[in-house]
PDB file of C-alpha atoms in Angstrom:
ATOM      1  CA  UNK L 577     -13.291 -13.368   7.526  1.00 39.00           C
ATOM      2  CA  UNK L 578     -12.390 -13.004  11.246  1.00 36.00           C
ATOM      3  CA  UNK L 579      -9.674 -11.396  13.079  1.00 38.00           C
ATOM      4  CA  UNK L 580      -8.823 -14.209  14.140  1.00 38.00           C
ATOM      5  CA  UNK L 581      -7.965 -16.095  10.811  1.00 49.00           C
ATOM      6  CA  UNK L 582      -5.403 -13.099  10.260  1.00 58.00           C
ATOM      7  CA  UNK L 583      -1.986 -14.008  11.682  1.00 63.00           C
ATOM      8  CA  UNK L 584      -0.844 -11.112  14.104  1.00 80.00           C
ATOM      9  CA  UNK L 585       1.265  -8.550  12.133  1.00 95.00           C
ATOM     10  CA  UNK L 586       4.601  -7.154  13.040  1.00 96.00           C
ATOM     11  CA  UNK L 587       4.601  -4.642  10.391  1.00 98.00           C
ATOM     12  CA  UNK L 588       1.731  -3.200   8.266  1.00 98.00           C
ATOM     13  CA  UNK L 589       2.550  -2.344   4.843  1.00 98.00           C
ATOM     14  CA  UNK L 590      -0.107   0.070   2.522  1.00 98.00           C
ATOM     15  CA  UNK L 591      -0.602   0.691  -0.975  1.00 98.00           C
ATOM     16  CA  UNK L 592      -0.194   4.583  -1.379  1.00 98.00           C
ATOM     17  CA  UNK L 593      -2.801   5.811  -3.899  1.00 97.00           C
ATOM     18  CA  UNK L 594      -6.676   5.077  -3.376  1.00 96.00           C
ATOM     19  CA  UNK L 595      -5.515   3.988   0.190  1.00 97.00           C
ATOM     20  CA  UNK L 596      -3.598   6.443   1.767  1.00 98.00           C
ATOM     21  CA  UNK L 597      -4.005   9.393  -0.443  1.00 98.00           C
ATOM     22  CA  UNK L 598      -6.584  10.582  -3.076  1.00 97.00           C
ATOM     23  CA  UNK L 599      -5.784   8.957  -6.411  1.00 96.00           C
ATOM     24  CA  UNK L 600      -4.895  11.373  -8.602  1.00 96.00           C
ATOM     25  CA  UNK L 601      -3.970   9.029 -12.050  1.00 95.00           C
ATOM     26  CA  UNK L 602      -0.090   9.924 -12.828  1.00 96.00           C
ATOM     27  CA  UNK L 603       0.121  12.647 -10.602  1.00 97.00           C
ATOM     28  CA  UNK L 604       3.664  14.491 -10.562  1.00 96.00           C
ATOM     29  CA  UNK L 605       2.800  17.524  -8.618  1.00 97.00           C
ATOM     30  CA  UNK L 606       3.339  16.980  -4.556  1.00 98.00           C
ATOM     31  CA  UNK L 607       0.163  20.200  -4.056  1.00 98.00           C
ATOM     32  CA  UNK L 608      -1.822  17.379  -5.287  1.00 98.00           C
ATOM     33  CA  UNK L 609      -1.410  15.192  -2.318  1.00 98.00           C
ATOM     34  CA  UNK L 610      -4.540  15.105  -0.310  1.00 98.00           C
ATOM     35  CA  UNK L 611      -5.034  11.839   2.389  1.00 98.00           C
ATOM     36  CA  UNK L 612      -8.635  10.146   2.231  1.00 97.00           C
ATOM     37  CA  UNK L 613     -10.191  10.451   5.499  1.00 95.00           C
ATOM     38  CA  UNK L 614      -9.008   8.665   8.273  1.00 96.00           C
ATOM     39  CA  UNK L 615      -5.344   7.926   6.940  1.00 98.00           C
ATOM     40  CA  UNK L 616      -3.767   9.890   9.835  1.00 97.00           C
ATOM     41  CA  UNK L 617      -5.644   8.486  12.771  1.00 96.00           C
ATOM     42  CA  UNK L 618      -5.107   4.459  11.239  1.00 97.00           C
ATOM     43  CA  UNK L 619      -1.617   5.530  10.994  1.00 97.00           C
ATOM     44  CA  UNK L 620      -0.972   6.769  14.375  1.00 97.00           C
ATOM     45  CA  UNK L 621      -2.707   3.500  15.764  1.00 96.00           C
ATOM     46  CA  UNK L 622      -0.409   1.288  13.667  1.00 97.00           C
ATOM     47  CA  UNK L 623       2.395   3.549  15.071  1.00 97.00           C
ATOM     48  CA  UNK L 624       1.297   3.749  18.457  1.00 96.00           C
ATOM     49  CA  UNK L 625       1.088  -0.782  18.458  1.00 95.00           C
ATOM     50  CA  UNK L 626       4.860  -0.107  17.907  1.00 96.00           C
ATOM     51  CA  UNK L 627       4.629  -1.719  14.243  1.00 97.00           C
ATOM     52  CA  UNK L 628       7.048  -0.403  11.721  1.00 98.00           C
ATOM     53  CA  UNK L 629       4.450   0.480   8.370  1.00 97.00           C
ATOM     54  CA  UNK L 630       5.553   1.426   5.179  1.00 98.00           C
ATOM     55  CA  UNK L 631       3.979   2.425   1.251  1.00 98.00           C
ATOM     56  CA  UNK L 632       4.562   0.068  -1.511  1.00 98.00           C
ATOM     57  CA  UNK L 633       3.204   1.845  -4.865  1.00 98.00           C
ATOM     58  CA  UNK L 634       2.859   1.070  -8.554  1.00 97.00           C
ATOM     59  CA  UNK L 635       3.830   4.060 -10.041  1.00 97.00           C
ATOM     60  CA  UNK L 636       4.003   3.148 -14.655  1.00 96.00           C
ATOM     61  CA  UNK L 637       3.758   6.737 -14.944  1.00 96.00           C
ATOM     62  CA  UNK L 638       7.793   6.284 -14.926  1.00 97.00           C
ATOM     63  CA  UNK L 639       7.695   3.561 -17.708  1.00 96.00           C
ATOM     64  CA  UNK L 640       4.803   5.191 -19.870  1.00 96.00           C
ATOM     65  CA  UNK L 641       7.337   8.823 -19.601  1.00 96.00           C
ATOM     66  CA  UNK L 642       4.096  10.620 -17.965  1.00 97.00           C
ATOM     67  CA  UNK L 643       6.177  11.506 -15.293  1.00 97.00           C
ATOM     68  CA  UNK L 644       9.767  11.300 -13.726  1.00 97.00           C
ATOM     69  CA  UNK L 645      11.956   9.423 -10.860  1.00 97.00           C
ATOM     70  CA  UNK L 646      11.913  12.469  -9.083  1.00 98.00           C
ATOM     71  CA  UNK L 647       8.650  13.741  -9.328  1.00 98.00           C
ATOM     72  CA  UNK L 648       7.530  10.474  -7.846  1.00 98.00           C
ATOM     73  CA  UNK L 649      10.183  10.719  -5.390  1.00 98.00           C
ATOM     74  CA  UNK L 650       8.790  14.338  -4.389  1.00 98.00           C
ATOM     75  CA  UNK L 651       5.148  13.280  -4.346  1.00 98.00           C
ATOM     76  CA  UNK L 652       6.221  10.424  -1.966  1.00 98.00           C
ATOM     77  CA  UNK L 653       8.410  12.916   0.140  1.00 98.00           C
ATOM     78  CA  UNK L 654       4.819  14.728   0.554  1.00 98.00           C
ATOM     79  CA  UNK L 655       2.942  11.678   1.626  1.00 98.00           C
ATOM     80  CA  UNK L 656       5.951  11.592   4.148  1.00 97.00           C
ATOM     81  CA  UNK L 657       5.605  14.832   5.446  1.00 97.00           C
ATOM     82  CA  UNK L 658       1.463  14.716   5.513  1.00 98.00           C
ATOM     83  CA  UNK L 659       1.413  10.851   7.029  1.00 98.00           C
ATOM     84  CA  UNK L 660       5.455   9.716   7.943  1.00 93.00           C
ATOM     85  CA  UNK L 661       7.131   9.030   9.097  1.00 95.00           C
ATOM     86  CA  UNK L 662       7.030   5.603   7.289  1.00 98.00           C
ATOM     87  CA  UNK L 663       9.878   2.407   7.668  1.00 98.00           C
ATOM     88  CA  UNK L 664      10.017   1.355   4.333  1.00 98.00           C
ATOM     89  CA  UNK L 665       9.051   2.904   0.825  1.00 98.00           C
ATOM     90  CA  UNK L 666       8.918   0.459  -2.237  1.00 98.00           C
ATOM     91  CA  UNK L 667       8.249   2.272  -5.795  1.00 98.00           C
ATOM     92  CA  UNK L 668       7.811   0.128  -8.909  1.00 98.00           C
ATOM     93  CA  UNK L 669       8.500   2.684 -12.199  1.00 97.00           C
ATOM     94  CA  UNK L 670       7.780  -0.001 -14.809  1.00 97.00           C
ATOM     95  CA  UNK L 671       5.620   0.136 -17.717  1.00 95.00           C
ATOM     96  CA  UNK L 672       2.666  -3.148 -17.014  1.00 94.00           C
ATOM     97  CA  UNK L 673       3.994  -4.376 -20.182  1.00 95.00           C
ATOM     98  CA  UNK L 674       7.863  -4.901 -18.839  1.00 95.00           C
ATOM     99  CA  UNK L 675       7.132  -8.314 -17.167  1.00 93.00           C
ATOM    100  CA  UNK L 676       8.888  -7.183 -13.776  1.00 95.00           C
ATOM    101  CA  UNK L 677       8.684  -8.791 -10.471  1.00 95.00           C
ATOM    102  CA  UNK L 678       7.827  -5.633  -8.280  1.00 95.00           C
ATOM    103  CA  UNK L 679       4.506  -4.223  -9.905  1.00 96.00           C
ATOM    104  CA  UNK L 680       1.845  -5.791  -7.831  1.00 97.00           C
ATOM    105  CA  UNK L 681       0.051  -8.015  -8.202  1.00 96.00           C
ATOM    106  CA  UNK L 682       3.734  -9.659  -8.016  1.00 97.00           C
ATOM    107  CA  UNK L 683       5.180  -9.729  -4.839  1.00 98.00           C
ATOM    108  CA  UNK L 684       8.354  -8.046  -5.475  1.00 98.00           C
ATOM    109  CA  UNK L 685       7.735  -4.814  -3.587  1.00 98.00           C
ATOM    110  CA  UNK L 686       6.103  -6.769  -0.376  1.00 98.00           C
ATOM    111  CA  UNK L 687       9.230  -9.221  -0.573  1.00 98.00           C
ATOM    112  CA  UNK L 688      11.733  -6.332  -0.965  1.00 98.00           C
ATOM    113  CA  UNK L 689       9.960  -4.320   2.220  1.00 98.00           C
ATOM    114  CA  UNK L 690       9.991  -7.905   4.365  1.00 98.00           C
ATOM    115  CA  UNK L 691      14.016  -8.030   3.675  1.00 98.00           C
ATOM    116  CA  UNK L 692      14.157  -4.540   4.243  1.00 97.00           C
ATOM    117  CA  UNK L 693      11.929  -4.383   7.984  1.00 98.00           C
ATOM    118  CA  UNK L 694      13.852  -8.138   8.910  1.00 97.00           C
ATOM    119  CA  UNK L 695      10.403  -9.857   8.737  1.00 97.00           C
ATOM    120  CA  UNK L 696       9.462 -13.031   6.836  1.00 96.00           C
ATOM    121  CA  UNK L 697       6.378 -12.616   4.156  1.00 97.00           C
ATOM    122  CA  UNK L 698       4.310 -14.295   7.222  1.00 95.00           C
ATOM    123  CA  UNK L 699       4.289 -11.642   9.589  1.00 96.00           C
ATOM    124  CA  UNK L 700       3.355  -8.469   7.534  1.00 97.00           C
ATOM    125  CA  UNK L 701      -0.180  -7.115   6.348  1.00 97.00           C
ATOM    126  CA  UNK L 702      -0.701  -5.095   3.411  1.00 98.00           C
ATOM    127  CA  UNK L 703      -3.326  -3.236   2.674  1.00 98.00           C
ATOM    128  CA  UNK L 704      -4.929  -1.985  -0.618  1.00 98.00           C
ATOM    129  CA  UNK L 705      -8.051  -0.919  -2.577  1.00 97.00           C
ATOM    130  CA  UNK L 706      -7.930  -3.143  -5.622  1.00 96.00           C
ATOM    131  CA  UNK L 707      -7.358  -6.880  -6.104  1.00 96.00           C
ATOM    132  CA  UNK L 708      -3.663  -6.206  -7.439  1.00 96.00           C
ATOM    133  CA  UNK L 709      -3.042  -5.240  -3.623  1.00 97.00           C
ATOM    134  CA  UNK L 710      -4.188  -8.450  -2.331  1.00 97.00           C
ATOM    135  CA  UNK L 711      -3.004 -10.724  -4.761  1.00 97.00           C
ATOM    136  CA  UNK L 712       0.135  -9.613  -4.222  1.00 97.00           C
ATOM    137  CA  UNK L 713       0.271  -9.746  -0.549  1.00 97.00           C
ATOM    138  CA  UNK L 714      -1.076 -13.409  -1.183  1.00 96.00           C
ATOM    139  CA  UNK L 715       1.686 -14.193  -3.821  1.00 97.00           C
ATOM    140  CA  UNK L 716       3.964 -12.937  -1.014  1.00 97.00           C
ATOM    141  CA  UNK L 717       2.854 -14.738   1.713  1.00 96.00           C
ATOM    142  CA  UNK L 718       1.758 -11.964   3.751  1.00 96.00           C
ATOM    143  CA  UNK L 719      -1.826 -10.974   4.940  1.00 95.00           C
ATOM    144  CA  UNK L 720      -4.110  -9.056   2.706  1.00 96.00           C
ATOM    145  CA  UNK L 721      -6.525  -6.644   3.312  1.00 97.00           C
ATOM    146  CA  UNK L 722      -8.924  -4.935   0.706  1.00 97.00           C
ATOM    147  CA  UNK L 723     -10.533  -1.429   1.432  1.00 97.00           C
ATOM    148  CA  UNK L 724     -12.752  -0.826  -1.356  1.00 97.00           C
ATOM    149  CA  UNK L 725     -13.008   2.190  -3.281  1.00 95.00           C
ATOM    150  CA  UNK L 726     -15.458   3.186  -6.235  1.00 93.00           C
ATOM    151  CA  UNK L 727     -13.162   2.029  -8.395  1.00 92.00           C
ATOM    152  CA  UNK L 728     -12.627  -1.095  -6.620  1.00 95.00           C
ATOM    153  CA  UNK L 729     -14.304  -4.044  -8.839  1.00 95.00           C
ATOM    154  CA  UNK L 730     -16.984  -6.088  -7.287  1.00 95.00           C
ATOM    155  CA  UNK L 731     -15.578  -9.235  -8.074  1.00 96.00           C
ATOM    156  CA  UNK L 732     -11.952  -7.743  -6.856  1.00 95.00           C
ATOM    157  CA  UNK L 733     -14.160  -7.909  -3.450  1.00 95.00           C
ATOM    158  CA  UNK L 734     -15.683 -11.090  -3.757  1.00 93.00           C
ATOM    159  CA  UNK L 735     -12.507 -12.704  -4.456  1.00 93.00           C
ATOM    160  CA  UNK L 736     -10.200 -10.682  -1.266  1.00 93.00           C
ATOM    161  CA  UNK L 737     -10.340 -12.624   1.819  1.00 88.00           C
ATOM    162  CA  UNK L 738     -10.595 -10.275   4.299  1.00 94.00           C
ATOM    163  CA  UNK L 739     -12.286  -6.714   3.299  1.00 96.00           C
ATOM    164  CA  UNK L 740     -12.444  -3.425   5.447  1.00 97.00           C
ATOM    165  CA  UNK L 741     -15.124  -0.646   4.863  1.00 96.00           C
ATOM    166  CA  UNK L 742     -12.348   1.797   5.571  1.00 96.00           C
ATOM    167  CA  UNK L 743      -8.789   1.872   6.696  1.00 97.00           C
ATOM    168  CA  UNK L 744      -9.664   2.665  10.793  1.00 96.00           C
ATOM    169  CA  UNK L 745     -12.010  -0.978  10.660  1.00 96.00           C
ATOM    170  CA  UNK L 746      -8.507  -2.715   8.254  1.00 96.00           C
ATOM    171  CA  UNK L 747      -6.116  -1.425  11.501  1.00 96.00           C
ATOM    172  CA  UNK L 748      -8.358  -2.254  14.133  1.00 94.00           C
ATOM    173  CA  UNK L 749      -8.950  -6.142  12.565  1.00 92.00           C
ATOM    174  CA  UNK L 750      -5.225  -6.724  11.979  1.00 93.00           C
ATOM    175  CA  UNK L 751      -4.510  -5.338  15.626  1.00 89.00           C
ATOM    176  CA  UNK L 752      -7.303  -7.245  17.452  1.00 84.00           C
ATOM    177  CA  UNK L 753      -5.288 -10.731  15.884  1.00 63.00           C
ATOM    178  CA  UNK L 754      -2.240  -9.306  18.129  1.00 54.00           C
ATOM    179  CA  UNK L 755      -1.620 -11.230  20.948  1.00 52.00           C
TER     180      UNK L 755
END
């Protein structure tokens, strides 16, 4: 899909592990933290378009007991300090089997974010590395964009509507759509 079939964000939203940082399944320790190449620079070009960005992120190590609140809360405070500052952080703790509204691929954390920033579903991008990401964004109304991982399913990218081969070529699509 073209640029220009993406509406022009005013905020950019990302999903925090495969995308931003290494995954590291559960992780509770903040050392652990490590950004995948190229986090920093899309970033800083997000920040320097003057659009607020912020880290929505599954996190059922909370509702499986693998992991606290506040461990969470400490490994985001590292993402922070490594890639912040961010606008907005959204964390959904529940188990997949609690039937919540926040854990993506339900919209709750992009529609919780929107309030958040002032911006309708419309005028936000999210970006990801699985289908949950996008199908959320989509349930949302917002923009999604896939950046595939190895662990990203092939028919997670057949089925995204716009797809980046890394985060630098996601930023640079959703800001060539800017006016």
């Amino acid at each position: 899909m073209s640029a220009a079939a993406v509406s022009p964000p005013r905020a950019i939203l990302f999903d925090r592990d495969g995308t931003l940082v290494t995954d590291v399944p559960y992780n509770p320790d903040p050392a652990k933290v490590q950004p995948v190449a190229g986090a920093r620079a899309a970033l800083e070009a997000v920040r320097a378009a003057g659009l607020p960005c912020g880290v929505l992120t599954n996190q059922s190590g909370i509702g499986r007991g693998l992991m606290t609140r506040e461990q969470v809360d400490a490994v985001n405070a590292r993402v922070d300090q490594l890639l912040g500052p961010f606008d907005v952080w959204e964390v959904c703790p529940h188990h997949p089997d609690d039937g919540c509204r926040c854990r993506k691929p339900q919209p709750g954390m992009i529609l919780a974010a929107c309030r958040r920033l002032g911006l309708d579903p419309s005028e936000v991008a999210y970006i990801g590395d699985i289908g949950a990401d996008v199908e959320a964004a989509a349930a949302a109304g917002a923009s999604g964009v896939l950046v595939p991982t190895p662990v990203t399913r092939r028919e997670e990218v057949e089925a995204a509507g716009l797809v980046a081969g890394d985060l630098a070529e996601a930023i640079s699509l959703l800001l060539e759509a800017r006016p």
